[in-house]
mmCIF file of C-alpha atoms in Angstrom:
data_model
loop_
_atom_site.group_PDB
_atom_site.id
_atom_site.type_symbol
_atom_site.label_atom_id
_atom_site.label_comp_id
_atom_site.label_asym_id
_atom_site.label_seq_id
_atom_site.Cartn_x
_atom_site.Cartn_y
_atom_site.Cartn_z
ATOM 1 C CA UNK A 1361 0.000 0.000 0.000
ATOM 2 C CA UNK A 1362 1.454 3.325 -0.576
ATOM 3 C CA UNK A 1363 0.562 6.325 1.802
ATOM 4 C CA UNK A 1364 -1.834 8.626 0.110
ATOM 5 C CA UNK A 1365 -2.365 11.460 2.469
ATOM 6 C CA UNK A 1366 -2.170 11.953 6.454
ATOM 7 C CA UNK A 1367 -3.372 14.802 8.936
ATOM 8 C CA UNK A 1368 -3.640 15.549 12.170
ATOM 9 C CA UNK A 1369 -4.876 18.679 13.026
ATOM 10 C CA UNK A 1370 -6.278 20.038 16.631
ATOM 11 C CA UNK A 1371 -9.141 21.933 17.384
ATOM 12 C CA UNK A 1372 -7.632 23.304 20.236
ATOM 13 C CA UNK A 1373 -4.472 24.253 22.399
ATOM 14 C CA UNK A 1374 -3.620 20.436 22.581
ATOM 15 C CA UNK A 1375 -4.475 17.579 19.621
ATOM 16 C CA UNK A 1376 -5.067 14.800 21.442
ATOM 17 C CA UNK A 1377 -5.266 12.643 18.368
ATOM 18 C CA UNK A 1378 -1.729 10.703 16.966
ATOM 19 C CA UNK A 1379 -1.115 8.623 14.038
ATOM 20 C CA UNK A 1380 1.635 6.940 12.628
ATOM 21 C CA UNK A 1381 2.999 4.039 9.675
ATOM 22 C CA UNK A 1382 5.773 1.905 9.649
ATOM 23 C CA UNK A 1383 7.520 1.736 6.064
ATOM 24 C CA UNK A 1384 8.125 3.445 3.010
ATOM 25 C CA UNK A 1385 5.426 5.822 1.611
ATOM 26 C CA UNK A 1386 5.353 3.799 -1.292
ATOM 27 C CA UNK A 1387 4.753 0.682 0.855
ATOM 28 C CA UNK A 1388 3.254 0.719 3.915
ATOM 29 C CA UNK A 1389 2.933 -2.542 6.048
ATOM 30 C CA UNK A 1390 1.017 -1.084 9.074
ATOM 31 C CA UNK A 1391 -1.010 2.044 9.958
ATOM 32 C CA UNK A 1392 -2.432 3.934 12.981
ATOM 33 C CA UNK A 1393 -4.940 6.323 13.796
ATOM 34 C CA UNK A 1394 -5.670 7.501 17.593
ATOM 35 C CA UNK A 1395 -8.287 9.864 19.208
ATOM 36 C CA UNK A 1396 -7.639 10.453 23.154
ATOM 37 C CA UNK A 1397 -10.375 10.858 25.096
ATOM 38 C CA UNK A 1398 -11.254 14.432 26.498
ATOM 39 C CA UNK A 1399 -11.034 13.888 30.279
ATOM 40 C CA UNK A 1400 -13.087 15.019 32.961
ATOM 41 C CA UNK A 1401 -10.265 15.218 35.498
ATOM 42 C CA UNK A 1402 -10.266 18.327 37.629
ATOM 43 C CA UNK A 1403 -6.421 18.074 36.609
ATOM 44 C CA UNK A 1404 -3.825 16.376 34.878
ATOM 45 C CA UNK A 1405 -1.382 14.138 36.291
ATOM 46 C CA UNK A 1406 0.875 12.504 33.823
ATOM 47 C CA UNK A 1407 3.212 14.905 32.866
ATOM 48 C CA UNK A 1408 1.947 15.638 29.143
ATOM 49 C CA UNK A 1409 -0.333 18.609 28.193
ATOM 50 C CA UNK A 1410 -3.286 16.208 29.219
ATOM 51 C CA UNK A 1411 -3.356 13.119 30.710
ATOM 52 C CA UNK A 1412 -5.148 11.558 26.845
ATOM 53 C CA UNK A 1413 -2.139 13.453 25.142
ATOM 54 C CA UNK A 1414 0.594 11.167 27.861
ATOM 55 C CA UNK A 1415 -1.640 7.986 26.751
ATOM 56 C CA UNK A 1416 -1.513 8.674 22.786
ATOM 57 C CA UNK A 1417 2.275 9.635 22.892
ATOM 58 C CA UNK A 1418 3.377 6.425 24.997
ATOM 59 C CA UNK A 1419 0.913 3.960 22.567
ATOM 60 C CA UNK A 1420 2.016 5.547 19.025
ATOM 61 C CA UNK A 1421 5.667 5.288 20.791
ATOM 62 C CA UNK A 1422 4.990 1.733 21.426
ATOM 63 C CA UNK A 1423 3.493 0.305 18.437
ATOM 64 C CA UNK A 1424 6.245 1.805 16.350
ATOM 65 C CA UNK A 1425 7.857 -1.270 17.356
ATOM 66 C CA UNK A 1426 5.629 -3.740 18.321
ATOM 67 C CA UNK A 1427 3.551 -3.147 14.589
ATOM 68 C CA UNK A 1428 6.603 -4.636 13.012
ATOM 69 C CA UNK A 1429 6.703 -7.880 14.997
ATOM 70 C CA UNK A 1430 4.907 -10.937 13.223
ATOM 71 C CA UNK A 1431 2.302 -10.747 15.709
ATOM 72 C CA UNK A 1432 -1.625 -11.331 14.781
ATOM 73 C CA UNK A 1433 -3.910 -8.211 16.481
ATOM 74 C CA UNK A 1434 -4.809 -9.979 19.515
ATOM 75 C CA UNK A 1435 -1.166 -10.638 20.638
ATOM 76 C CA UNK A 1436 -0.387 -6.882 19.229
ATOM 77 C CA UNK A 1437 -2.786 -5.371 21.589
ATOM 78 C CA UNK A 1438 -2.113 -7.459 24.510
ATOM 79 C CA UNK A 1439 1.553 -6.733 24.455
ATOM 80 C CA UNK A 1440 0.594 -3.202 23.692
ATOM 81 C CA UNK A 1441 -1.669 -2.698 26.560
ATOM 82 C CA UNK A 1442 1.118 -4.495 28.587
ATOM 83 C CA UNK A 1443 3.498 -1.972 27.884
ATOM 84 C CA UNK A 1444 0.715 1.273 28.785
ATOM 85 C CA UNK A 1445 0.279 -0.693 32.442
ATOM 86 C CA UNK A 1446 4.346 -0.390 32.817
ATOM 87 C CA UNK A 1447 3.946 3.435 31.665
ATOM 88 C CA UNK A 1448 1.015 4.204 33.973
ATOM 89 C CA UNK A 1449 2.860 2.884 36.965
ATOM 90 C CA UNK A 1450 6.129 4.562 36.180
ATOM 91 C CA UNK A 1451 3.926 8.016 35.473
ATOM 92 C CA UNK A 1452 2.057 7.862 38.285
ATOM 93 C CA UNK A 1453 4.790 6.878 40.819
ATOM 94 C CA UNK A 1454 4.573 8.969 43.941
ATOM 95 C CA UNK A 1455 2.092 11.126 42.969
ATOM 96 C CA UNK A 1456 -1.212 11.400 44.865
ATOM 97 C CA UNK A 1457 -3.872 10.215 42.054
ATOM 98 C CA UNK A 1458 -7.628 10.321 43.661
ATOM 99 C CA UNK A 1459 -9.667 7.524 44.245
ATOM 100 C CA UNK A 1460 -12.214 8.919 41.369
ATOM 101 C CA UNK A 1461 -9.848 9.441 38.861
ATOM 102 C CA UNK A 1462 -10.989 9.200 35.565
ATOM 103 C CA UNK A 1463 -7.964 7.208 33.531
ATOM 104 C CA UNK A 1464 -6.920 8.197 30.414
ATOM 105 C CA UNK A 1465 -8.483 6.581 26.741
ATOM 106 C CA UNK A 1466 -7.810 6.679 23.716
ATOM 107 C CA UNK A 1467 -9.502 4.868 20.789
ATOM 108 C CA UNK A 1468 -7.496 3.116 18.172
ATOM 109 C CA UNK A 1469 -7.474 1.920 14.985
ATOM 110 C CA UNK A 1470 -4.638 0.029 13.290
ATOM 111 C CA UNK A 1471 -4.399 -1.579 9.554
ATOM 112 C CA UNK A 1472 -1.662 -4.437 9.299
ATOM 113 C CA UNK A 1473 -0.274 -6.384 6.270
ATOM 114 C CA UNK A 1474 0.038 -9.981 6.610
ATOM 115 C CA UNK A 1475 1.551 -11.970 3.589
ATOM 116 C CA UNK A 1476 -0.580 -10.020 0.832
ATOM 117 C CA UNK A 1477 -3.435 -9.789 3.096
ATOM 118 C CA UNK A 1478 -4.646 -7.254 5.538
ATOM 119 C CA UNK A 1479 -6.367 -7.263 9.236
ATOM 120 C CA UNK A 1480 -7.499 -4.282 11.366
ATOM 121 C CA UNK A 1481 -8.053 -3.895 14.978
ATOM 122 C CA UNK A 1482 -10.367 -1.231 16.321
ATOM 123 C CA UNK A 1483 -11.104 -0.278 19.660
ATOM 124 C CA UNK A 1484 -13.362 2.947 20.007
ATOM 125 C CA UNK A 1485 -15.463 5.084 17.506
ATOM 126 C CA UNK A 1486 -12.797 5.974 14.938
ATOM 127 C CA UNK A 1487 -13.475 4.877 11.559
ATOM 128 C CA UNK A 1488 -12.200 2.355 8.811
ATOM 129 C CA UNK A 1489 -13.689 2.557 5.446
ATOM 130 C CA UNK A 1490 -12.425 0.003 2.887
ATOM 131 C CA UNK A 1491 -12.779 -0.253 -0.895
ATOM 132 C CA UNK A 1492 -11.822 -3.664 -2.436
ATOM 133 C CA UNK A 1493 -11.468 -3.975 -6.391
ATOM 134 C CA UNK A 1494 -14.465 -4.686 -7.178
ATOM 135 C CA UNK A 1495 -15.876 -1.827 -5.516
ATOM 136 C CA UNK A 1496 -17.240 -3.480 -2.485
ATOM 137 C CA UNK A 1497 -16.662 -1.255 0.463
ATOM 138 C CA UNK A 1498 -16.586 -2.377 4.161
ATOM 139 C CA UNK A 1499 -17.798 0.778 6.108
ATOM 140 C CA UNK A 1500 -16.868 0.018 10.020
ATOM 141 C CA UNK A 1501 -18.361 3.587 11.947
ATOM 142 C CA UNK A 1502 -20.688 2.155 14.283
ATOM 143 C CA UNK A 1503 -19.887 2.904 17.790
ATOM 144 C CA UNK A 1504 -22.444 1.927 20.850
ATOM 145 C CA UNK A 1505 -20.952 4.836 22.518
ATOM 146 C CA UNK A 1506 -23.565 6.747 20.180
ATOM 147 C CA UNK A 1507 -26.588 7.226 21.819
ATOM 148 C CA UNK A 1508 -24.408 9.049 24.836
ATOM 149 C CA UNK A 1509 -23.466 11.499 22.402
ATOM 150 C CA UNK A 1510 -26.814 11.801 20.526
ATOM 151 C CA UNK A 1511 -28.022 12.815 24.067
ATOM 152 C CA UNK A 1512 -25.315 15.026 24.567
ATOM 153 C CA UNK A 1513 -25.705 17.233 21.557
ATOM 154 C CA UNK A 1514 -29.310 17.297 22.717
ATOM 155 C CA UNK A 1515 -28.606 18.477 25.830
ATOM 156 C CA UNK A 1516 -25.959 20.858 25.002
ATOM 157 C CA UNK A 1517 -27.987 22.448 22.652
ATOM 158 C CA UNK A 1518 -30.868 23.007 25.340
ATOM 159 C CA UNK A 1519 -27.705 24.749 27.730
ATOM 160 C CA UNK A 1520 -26.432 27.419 24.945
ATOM 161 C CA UNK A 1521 -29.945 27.862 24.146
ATOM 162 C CA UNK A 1522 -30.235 29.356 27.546
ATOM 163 C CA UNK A 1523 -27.051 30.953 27.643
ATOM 164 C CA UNK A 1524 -24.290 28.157 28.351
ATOM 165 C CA UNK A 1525 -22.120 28.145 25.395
ATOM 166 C CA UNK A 1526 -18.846 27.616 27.030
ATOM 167 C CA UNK A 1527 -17.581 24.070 25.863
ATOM 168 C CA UNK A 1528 -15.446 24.069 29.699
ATOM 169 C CA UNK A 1529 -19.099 25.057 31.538
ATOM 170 C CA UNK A 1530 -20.749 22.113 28.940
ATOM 171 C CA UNK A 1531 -18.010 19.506 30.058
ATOM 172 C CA UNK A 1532 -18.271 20.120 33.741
ATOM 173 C CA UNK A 1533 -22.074 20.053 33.634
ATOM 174 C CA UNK A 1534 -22.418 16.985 31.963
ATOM 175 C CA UNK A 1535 -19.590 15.172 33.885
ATOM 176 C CA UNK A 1536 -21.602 13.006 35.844
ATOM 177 C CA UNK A 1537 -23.192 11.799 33.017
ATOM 178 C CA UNK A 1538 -19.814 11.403 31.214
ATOM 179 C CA UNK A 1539 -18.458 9.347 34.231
ATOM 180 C CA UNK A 1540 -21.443 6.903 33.869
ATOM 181 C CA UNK A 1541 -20.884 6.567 30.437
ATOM 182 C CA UNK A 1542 -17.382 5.964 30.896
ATOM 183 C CA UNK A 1543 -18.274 3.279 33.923
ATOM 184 C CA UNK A 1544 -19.180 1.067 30.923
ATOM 185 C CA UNK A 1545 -15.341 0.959 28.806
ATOM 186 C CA UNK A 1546 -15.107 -2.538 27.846
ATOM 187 C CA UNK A 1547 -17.926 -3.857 29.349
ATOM 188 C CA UNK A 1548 -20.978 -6.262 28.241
ATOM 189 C CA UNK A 1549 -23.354 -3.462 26.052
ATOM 190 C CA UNK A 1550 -20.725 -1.189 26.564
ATOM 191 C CA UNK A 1551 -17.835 -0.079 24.062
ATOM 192 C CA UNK A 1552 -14.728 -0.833 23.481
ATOM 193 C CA UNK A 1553 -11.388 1.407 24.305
ATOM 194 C CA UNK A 1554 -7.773 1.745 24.576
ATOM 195 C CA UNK A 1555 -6.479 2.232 28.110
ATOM 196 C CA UNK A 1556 -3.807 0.721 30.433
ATOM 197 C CA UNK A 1557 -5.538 -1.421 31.935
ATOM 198 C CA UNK A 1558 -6.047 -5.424 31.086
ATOM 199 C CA UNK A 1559 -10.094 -4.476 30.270
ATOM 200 C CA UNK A 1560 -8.710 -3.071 27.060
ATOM 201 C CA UNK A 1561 -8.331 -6.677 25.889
ATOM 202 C CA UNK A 1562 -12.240 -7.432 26.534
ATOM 203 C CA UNK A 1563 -13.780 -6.701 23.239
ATOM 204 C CA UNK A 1564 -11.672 -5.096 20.300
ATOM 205 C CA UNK A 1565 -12.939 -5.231 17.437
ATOM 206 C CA UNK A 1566 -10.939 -7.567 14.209
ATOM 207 C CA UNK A 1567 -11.573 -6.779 10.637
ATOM 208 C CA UNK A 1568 -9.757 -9.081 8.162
ATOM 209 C CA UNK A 1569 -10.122 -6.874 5.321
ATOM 210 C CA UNK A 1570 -8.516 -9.362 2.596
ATOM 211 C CA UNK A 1571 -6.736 -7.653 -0.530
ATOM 212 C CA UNK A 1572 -8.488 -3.848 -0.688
ATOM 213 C CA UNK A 1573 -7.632 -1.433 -3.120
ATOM 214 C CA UNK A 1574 -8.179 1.929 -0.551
ATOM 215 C CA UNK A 1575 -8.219 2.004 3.051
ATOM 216 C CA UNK A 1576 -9.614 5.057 5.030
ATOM 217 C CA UNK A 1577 -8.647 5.143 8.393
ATOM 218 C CA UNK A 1578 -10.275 8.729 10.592
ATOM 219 C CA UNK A 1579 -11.082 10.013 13.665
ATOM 220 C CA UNK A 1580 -14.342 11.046 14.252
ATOM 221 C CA UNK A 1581 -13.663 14.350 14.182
ATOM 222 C CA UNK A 1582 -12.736 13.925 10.520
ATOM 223 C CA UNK A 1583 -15.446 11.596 10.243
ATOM 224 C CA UNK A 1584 -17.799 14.568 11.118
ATOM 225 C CA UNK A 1585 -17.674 15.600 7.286
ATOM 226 C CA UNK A 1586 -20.488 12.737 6.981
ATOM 227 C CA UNK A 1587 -22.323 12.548 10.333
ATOM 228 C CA UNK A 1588 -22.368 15.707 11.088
ATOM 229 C CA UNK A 1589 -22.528 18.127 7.775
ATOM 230 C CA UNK A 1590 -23.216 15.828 5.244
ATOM 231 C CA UNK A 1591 -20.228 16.868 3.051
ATOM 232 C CA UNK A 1592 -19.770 13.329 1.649
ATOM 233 C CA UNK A 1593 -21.487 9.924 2.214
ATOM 234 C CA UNK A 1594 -18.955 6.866 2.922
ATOM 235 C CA UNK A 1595 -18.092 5.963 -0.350
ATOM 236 C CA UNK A 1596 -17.750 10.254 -1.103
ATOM 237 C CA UNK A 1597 -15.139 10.308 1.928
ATOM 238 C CA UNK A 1598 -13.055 7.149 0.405
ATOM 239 C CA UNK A 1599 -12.561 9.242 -2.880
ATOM 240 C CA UNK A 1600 -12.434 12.586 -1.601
ATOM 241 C CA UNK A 1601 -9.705 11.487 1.118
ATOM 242 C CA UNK A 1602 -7.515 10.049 -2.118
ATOM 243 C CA UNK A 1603 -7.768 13.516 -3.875
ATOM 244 C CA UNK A 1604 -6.585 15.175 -0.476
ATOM 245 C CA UNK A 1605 -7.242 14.485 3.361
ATOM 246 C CA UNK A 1606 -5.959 18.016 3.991
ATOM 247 C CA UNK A 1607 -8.655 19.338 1.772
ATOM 248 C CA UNK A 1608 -11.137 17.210 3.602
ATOM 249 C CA UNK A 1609 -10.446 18.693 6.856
ATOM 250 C CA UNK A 1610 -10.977 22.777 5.477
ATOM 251 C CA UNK A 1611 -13.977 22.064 4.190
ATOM 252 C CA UNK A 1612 -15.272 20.066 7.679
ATOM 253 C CA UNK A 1613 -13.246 23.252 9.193
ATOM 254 C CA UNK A 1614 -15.257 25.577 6.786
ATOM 255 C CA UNK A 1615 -18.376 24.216 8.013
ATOM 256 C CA UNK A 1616 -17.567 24.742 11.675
ATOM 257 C CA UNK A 1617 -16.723 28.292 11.103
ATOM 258 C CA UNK A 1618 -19.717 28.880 9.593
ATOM 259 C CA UNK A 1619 -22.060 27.209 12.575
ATOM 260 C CA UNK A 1620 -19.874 28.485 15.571
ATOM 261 C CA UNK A 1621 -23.328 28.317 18.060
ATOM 262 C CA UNK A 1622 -23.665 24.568 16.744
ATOM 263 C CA UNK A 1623 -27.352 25.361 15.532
ATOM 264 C CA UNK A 1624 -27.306 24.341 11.813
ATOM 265 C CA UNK A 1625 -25.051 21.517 12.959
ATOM 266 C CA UNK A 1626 -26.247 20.207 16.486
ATOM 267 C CA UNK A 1627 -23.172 18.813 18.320
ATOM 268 C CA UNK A 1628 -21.376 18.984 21.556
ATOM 269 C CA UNK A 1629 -18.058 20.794 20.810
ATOM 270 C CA UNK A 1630 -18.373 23.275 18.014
ATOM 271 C CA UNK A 1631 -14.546 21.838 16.461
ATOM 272 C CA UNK A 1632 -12.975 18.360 17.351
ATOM 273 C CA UNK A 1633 -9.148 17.399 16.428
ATOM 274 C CA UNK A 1634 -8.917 15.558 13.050
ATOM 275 C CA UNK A 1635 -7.311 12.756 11.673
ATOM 276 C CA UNK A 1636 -6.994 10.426 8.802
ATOM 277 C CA UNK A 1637 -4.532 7.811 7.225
ATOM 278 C CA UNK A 1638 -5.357 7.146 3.379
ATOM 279 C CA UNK A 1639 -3.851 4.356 1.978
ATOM 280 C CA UNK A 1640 -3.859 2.752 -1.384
ATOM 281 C CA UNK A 1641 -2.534 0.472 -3.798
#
């Protein structure tokens, strides 16, 4: 596969997304996207800008070596999540974490090349479209995580309505809500998630995506140019990302601009960090 395109760009003072390859750009044998979770901390502990930022640094850092081993995803991620539990207890040494701390997340999604053949692993709501040569696409989106943030953008819309439109005021009054959600991270009916911490191995999600042509890999907050402002369908985001993923992410950033209140667009955050890996043959 050769690289197409990659971004990363934040929506704020800190992009909490990553991504990475091993290879050349004119063949790629393993790919990475990451989103870190905003956390609800009153504070962070771990030494990076935020506590998701220290969790996305120390897993792209890691999987620069581990995505070369001949390893199939399962044993990838295990000795992956292996090597975050080491981090976490060297990071937090000494320092006086509180019992309700909120851990840091990140969701994941990698692309590997095995023999001619290639497998992802997905943990998270981050996106994978795939386009094989006949045209058949496998779309993988879906997050059960969803319906929290369906009610969310309901909700938040009801607070700037009357006058809340700070996304800081939004995030602290919807924290408990955001801790319950998060109560369920790799659990039965929950949704999957990268963290350091053994429950990470509980329920990833394994693709083997055979011989494709294309391969999308985004965060949601690139993925927004569908769900959110309807800039492209699936398939439209496959073909746009091969013309430029840097051109997909002005015209999502076009549309935020133009919607700052989130009221032609109803979401939580009026801008999320975006990022995308496009791959091709």
């Amino acid at each position: 596969m050769r690289l197409i395109g990659a971004v990363s760009e934040g929506s704020g003072a800190v992009n909490e997304d990553g991504l990475g390859w091993l290879g050349p750009r004119d063949d790629v044998t393993a790919a990475w996207i990451f989103d870190g979770v905003t956390g609800i901390n009153r504070r962070n502990y771990l030494g990076e800008d935020t506590d998701a930022r220290w969790l996305v640094s120390k897993a792209h850092a890691r999987l620069m070596a581990l995505a070369a081993e001949d390893m199939p995803p399962a044993a990838l991620l295990a000795a992956l999540v292996a090597g975050l539990i080491r981090d976490f207890g060297e990071a937090s040494a000494g320092k006086a974490i509180p019992a309700d701390y909120d851990p840091p997340a990140a969701c994941l999604v990698l692309v590997k090349r095995y023999g001619a053949d290639w497998q992802a692993l997905r943990l998270g709501d981050s996106c994978l479209i795939a386009r094989d040569g006949a045209g058949q696409h496998s779309i993988h989106a879906a997050s059960p995580n969803t319906v929290l943030d369906r009610w969310l953008t309901r909700e938040a819309k009801k607070r700037r309505d009357a006058g809340t439109p700070d996304g800081k005021a939004l995030l602290a009054d919807f924290a408990p809500q955001l801790k319950q959600g998060r109560a369920k991270r790799n659990r039965p009916g929950g949704y999957s998630i990268l963290e350091a911490s053994a429950d990470a191995l509980a329920m990833p999600e394994t693709v083997d995506l055979g011989r494709p042509d294309r391969i999308l890999l985004c965060t949601d907050g690139y993925y927004r140019a569908v769900d959110h402002y309807g800039l492209h369908d699936d398939a439209g985001l496959l073909d746009a990302s091969l013309r430029g993923v840097g051109e997909v992410v002005a015209a999502l950033r076009a549309a935020e601009a133009a919607d700052p209140a989130c009221e032609r667009y109803p979401r939580f955050k009026p801008a999320d960090d975006a990022t995308a890996v496009m791959l091709a043959r």
